[in-house]
Short mmCIF file of C-alpha atoms in Angstrom, two decimals:
data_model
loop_
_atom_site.label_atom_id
_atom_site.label_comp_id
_atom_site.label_asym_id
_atom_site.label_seq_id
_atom_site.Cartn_x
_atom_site.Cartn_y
_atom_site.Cartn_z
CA UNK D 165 23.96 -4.59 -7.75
CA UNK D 166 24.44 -7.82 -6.16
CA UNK D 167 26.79 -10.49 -6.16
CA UNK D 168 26.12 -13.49 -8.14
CA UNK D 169 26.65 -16.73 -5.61
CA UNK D 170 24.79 -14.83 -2.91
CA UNK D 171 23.45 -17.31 -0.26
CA UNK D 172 20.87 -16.24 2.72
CA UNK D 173 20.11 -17.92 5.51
CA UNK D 174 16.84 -18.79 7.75
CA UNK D 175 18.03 -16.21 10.38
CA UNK D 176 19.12 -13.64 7.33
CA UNK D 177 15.39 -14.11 6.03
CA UNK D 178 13.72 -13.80 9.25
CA UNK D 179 15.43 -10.40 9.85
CA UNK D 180 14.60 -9.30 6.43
CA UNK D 181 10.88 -10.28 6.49
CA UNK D 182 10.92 -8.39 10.10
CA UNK D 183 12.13 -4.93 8.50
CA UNK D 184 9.95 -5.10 5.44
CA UNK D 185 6.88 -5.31 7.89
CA UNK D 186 8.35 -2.09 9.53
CA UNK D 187 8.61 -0.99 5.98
CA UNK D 188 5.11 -1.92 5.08
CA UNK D 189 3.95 -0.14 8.58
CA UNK D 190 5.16 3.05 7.58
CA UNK D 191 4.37 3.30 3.87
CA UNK D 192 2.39 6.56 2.78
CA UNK D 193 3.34 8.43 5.31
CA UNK D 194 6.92 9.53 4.17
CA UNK D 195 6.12 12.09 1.74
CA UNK D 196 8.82 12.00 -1.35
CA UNK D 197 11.45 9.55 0.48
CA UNK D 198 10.83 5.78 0.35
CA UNK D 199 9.60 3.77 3.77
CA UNK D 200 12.56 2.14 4.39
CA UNK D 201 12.63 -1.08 7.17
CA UNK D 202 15.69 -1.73 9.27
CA UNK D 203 16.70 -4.19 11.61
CA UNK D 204 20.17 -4.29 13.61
CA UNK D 205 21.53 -7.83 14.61
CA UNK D 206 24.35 -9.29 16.45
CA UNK D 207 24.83 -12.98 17.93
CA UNK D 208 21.28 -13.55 16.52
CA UNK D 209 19.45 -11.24 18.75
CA UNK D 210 18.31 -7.93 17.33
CA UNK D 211 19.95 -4.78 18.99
CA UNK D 212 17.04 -2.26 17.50
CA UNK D 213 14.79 -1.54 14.65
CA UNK D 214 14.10 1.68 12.27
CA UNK D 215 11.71 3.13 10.24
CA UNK D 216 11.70 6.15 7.96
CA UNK D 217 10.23 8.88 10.12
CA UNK D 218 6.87 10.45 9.18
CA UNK D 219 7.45 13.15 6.11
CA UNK D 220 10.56 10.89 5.48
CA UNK D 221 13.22 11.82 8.04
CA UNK D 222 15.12 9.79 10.03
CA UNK D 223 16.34 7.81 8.13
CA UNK D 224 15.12 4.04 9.47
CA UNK D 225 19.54 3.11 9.52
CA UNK D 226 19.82 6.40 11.91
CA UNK D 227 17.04 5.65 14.02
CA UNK D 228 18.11 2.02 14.36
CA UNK D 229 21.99 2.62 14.95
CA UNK D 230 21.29 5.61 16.98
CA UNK D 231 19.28 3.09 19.26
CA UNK D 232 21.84 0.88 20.26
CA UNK D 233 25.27 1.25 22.27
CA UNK D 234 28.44 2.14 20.26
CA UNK D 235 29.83 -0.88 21.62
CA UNK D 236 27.02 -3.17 20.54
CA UNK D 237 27.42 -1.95 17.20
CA UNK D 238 30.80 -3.33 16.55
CA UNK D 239 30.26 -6.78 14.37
CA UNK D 240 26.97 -6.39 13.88
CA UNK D 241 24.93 -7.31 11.04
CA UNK D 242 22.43 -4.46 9.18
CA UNK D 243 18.93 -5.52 7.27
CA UNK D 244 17.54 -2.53 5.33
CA UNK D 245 14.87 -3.10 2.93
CA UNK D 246 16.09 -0.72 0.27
CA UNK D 247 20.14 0.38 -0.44
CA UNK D 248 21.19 2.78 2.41
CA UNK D 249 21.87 6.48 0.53
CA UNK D 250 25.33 7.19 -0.04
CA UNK D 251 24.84 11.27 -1.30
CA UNK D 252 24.90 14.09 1.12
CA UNK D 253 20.81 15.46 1.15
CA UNK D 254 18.98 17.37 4.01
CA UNK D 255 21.12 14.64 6.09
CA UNK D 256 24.34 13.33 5.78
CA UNK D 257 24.64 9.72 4.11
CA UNK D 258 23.25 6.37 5.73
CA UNK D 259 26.18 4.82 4.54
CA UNK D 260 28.58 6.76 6.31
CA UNK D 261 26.86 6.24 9.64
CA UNK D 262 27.13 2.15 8.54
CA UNK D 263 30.73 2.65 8.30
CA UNK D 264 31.53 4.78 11.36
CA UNK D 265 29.42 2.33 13.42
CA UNK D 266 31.91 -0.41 12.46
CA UNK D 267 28.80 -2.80 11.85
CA UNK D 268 30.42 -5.98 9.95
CA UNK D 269 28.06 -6.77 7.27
CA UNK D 270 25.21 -4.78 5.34
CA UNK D 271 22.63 -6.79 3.78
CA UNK D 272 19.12 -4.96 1.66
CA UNK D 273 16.56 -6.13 -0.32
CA UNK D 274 16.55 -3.33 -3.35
CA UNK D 275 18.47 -1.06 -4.92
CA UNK D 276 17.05 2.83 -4.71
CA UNK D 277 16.47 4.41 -8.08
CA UNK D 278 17.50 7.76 -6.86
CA UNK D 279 20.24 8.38 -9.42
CA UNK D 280 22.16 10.03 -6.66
CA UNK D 281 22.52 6.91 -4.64
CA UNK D 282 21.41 3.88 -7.15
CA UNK D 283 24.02 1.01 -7.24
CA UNK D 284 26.85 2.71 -5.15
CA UNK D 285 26.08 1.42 -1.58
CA UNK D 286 27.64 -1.99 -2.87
CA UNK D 287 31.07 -1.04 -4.20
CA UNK D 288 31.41 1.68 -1.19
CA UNK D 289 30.67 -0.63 1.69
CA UNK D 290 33.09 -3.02 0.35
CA UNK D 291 36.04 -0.77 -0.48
CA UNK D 292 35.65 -0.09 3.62
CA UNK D 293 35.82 -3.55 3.93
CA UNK D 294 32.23 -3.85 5.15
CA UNK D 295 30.34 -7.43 4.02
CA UNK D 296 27.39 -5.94 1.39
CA UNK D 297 24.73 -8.45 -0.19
CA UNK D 298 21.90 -7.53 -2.20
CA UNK D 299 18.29 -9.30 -3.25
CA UNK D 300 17.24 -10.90 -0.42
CA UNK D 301 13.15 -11.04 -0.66
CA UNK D 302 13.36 -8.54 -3.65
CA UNK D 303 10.08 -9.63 -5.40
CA UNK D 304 8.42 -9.26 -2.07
CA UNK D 305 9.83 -5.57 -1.36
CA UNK D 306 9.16 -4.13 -4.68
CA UNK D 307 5.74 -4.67 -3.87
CA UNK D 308 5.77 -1.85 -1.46
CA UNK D 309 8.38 0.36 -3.32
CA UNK D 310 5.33 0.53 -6.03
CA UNK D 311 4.35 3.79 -5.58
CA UNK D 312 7.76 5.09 -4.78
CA UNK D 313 9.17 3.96 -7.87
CA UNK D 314 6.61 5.24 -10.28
CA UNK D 315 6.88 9.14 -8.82
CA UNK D 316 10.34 8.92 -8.48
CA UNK D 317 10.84 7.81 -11.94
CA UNK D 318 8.34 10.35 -13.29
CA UNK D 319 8.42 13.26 -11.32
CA UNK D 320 4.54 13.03 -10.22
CA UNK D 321 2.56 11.48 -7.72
CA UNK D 322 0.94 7.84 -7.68
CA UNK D 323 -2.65 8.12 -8.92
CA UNK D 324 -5.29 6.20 -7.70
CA UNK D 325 -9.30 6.89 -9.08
CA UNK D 326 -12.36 5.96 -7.61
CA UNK D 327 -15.88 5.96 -7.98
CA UNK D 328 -18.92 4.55 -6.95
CA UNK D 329 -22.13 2.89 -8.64
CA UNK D 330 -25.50 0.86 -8.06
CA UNK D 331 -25.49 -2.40 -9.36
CA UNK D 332 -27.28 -1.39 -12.61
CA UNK D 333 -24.41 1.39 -12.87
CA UNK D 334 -25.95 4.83 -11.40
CA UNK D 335 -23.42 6.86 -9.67
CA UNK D 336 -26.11 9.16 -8.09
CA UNK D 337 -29.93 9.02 -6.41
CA UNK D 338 -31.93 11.14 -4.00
CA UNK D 339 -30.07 9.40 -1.57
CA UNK D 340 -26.95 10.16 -0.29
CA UNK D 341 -24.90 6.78 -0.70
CA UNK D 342 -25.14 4.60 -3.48
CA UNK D 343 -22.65 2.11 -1.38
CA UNK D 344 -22.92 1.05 2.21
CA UNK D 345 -21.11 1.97 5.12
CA UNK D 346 -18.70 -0.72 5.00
CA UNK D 347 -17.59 0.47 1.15
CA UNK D 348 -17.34 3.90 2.64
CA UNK D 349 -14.99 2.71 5.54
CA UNK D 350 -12.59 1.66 2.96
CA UNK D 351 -13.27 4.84 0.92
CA UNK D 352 -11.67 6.49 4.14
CA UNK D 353 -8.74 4.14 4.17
CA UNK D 354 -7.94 4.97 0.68
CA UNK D 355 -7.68 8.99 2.31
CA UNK D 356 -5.57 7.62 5.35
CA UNK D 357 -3.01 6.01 2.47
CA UNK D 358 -2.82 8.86 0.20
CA UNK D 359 -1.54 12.16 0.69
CA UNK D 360 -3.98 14.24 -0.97
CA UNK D 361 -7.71 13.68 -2.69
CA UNK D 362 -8.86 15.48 -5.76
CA UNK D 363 -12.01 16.34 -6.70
CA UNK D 364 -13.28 19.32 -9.03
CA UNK D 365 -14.92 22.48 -7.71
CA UNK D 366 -18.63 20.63 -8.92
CA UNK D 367 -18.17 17.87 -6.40
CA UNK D 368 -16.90 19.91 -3.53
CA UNK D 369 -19.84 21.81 -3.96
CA UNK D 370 -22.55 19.68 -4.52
CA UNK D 371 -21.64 17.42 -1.87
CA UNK D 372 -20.67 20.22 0.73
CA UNK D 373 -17.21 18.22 1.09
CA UNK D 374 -15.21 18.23 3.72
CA UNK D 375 -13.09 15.44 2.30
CA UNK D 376 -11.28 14.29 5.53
CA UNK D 377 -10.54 10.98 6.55
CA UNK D 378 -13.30 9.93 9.53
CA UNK D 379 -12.27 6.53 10.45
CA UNK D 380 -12.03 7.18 14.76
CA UNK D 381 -8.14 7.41 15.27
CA UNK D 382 -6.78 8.11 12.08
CA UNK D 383 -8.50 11.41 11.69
CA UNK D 384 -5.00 13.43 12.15
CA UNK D 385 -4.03 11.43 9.12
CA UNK D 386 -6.31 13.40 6.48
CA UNK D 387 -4.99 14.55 3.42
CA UNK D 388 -4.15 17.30 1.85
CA UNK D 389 -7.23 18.79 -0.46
CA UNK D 390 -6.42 19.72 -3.87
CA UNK D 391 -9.14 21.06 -5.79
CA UNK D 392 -9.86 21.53 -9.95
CA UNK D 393 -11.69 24.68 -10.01
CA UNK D 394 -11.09 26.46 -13.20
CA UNK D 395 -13.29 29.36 -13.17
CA UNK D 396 -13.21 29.71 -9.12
CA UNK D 397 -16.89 28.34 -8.41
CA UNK D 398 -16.06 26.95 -4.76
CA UNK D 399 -18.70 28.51 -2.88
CA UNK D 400 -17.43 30.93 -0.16
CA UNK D 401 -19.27 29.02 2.62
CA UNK D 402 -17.81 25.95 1.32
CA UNK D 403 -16.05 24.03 4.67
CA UNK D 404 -13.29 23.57 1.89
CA UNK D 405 -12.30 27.74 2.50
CA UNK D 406 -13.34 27.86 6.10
CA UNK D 407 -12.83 24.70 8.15
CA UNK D 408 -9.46 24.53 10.01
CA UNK D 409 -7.71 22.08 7.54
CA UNK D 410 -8.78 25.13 4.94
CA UNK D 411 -4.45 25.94 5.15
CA UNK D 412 -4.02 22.55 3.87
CA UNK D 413 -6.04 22.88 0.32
CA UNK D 414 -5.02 24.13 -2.65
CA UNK D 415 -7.09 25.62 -5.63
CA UNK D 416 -6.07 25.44 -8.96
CA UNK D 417 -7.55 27.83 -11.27
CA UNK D 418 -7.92 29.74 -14.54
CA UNK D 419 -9.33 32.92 -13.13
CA UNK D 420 -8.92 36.63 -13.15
CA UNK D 421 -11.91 37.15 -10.65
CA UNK D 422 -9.41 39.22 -7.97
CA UNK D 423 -12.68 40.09 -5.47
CA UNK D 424 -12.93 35.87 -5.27
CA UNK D 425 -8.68 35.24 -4.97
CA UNK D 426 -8.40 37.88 -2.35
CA UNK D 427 -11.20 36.10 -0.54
CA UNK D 428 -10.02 32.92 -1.09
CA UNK D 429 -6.33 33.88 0.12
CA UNK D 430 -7.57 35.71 2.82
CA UNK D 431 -8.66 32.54 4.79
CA UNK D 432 -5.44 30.96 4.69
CA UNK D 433 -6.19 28.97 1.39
CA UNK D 434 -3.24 28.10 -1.26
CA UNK D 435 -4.24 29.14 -5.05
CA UNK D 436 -2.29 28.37 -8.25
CA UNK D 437 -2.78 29.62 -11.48
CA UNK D 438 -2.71 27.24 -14.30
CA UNK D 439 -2.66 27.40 -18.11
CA UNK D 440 -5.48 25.39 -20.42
CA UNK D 441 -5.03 22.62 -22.47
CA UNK D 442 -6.07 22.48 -26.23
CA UNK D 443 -9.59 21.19 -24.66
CA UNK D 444 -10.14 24.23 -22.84
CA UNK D 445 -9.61 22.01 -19.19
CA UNK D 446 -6.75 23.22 -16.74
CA UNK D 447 -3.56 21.31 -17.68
CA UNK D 448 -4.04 18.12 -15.25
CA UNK D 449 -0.35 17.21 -16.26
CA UNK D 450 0.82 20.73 -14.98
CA UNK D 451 -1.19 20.29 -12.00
CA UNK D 452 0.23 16.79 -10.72
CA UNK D 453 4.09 18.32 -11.41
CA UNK D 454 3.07 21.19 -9.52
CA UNK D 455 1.65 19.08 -6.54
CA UNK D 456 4.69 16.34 -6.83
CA UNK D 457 6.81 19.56 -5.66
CA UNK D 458 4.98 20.34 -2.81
CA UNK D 459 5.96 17.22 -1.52
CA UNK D 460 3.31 15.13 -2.83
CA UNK D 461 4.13 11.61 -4.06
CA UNK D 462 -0.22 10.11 -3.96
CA UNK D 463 -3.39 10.81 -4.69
CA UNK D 464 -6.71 9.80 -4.47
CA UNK D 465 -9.32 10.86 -6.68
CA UNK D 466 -12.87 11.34 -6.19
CA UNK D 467 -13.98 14.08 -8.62
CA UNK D 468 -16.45 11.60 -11.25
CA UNK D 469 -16.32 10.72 -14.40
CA UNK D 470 -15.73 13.70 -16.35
CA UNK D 471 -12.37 14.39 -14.29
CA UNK D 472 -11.39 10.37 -14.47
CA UNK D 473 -11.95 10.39 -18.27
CA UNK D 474 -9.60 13.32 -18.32
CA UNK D 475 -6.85 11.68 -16.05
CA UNK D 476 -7.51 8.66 -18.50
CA UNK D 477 -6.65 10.61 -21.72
CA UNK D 478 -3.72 11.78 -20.47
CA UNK D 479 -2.55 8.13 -19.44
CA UNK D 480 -2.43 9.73 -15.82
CA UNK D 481 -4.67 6.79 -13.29
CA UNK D 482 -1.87 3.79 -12.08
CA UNK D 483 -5.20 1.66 -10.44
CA UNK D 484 -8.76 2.35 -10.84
CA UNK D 485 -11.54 1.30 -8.13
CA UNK D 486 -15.17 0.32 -8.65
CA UNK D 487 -16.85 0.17 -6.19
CA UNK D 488 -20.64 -1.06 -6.41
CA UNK D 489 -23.34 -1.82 -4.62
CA UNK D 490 -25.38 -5.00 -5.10
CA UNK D 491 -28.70 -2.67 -5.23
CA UNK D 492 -30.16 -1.95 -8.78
CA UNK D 493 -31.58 2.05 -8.66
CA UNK D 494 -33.76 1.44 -11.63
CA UNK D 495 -35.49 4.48 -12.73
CA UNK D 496 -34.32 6.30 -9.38
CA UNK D 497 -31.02 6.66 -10.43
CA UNK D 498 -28.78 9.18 -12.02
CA UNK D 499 -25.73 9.06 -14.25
CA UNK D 500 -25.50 5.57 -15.77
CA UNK D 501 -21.64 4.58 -16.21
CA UNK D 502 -21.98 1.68 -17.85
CA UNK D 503 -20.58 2.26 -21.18
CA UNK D 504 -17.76 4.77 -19.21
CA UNK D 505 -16.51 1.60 -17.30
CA UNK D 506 -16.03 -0.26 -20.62
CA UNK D 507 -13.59 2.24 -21.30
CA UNK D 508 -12.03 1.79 -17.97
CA UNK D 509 -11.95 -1.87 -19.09
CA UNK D 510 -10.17 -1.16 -22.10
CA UNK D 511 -7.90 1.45 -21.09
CA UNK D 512 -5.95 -1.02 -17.94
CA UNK D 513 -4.51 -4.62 -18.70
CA UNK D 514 -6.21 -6.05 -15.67
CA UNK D 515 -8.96 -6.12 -12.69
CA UNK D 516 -9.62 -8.20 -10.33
CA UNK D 517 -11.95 -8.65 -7.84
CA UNK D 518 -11.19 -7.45 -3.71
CA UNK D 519 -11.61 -10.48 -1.70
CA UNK D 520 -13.59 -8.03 1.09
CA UNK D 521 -16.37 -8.12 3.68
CA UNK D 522 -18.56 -5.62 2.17
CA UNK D 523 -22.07 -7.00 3.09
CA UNK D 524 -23.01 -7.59 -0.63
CA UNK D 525 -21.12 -4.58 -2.05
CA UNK D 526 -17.84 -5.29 -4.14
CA UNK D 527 -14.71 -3.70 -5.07
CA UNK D 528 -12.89 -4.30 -8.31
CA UNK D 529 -9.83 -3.08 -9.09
CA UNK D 530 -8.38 -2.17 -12.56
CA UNK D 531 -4.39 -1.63 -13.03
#
């Protein structure tokens, strides 16, 4: 909600700009709960800043008010990038902290779309006499709300697809890359982003996966590893059941093999049984709700084309990346894609090409 004659200043869109870059800082890494940007102000110097902690408490209002003096607060003026929460969760509301703070005016970007909050902020603020203005920079913050608005609004996480392929289309040769080492860098960034990858049980095994993020520093940042594996195939020297990120994968299956489950539970690994579809595949849909509750709101995926056709059929992929290597395999490559990326072409409204620094590879990205 926002009032019609609103007018922002310079300062009021300096601020803002400021708190959606702590926004954009901090978004992937706040599980289920939006990366919210916040910026305290008073005589035009800023008091403190917030951002949504990591899993997605604090909120970035509590870490910001709770970083200034009491008496500081008094008259101040509050940029938040999306509506401060106004329902009692796992914390008590933003909005109440606002008003016992006796900060003077409230101004954010976006409305939430948690039903529990959406569009009440406005009203509440002002009935405590508290200034409240909405839609400054909206276009710009929606752009990192994205994600957050497309699990929150269907109950499952953001899905991004990959794959890889020569120039002339192959997706696999004797080699082990098809793309270079810069394509692969930004392979691992996608990982960093999202909070789990998916591949199937065939691709875990044929590549020995580990499926970690390995760019030096963000390592810690790996995420979780969900894995399609209807008929339990993982092999049981797979690093996927015995490295020490094995308590942080999940298996979901279709399988009464009991010697393989207990073995599989037994090193620490999470297993889910899941029903079939009327194509004899594990329920993908039933999967993704099943993830969304553990807390997941992205994912990457990385399991081929037989898995992305599947996650196409069901109209589950939000963006699709190519990426391809300006290298033509000829008659040493595998698994031609070529008429499989025509339906990728079909299936999204648009691509376009990443403006990167891939040393003759390219990325192109369908949404």
């Amino acid at each position: 909600m926002s009032t019609k004659k609103d007018k922002f200043t310079a300062e009021d869109h300096y601020y803002m700009k400021h708190a959606i870059n702590l926004a954009a800082e901090r978004n992937g890494f706040t599980g289920l709960n939006p990366s919210v940007g916040c910026v305290i102000v008073k005589n035009n110097k800023i008091l403190s800043i917030g951002q949504t902690g990591f899993n997605g408490r604090p909120h970035a209002e509590t870490v910001a008010i709770k970083s200034c003096k009491k008496k500081d607060l008094k008259g101040s003026t509050i940029y938040v990038t999306m509506e401060p929460c106004t329902h009692y969760g796992k914390t008590p509301p933003c909005t109440n902290l606002i008003i016992k703070s006796k900060i003077k005016k409230v101004i954010y970007s976006v409305d939430d779309i948690d039903i529990r909050t959406k569009n009440k902020a406005y009203s509440y603020l002002k009935s405590k006499k508290i200034i409240s203005l909405c839609g400054l920079l909206k276009v710009k913050t929606k752009k990192i709300y994205k994600k957050y608005f497309e699990h929150k609004n269907k109950g499952k996480p953001y899905i991004i697809s990959k794959l890889a392929c020569s120039n002339d289309y192959f997706t696999s040769t004797k080699k082990k890359f098809i793309t270079n080492e810069y394509s692969r860098n930004v392979s691992h960034l996608f990982r960093y982003y999202c909070d789990a990858i998916l591949v199937s049980s065939k691709t875990a095994n044929a590549d020995n996966a580990i499926l970690s993020c390995r760019l030096p520093g963000l390592e810690e940042f790996s995420p979780r590893r969900l894995i399609i594996d209807r008929d339990l195939k993982i092999k049981k020297n797979s690093p996927i059941i015995n490295d020490k990120r094995r308590k942080s994968t999940i298996i979901f299956h279709h399988s009464k093999a009991k010697k393989k489950i207990d073995y599989i539970k037994s090193k620490g690994v999470k297993l889910y049984y899941v029903d079939l579809d009327v194509s004899g595949r594990l329920n993908v849909k039933k999967i993704f709700s099943k993830a969304y509750s553990f807390g997941i709101s992205s994912i990457i995926v990385e399991g081929g084309k037989s898995l992305t056709r599947a996650l196409l059929k069901n109209k589950l992929i939000n963006e699709f990346y190519l990426f391809k290597s300006n290298k033509n395999l000829k008659k040493l490559g595998n698994n031609n894609i070529y008429n499989f990326i025509n339906e990728i072409n079909n299936f999204f409204k648009r691509k376009e090409n990443i403006d990167t620094f891939l040393n003759g590879d390219e990325i192109i990205r369908y949404f």
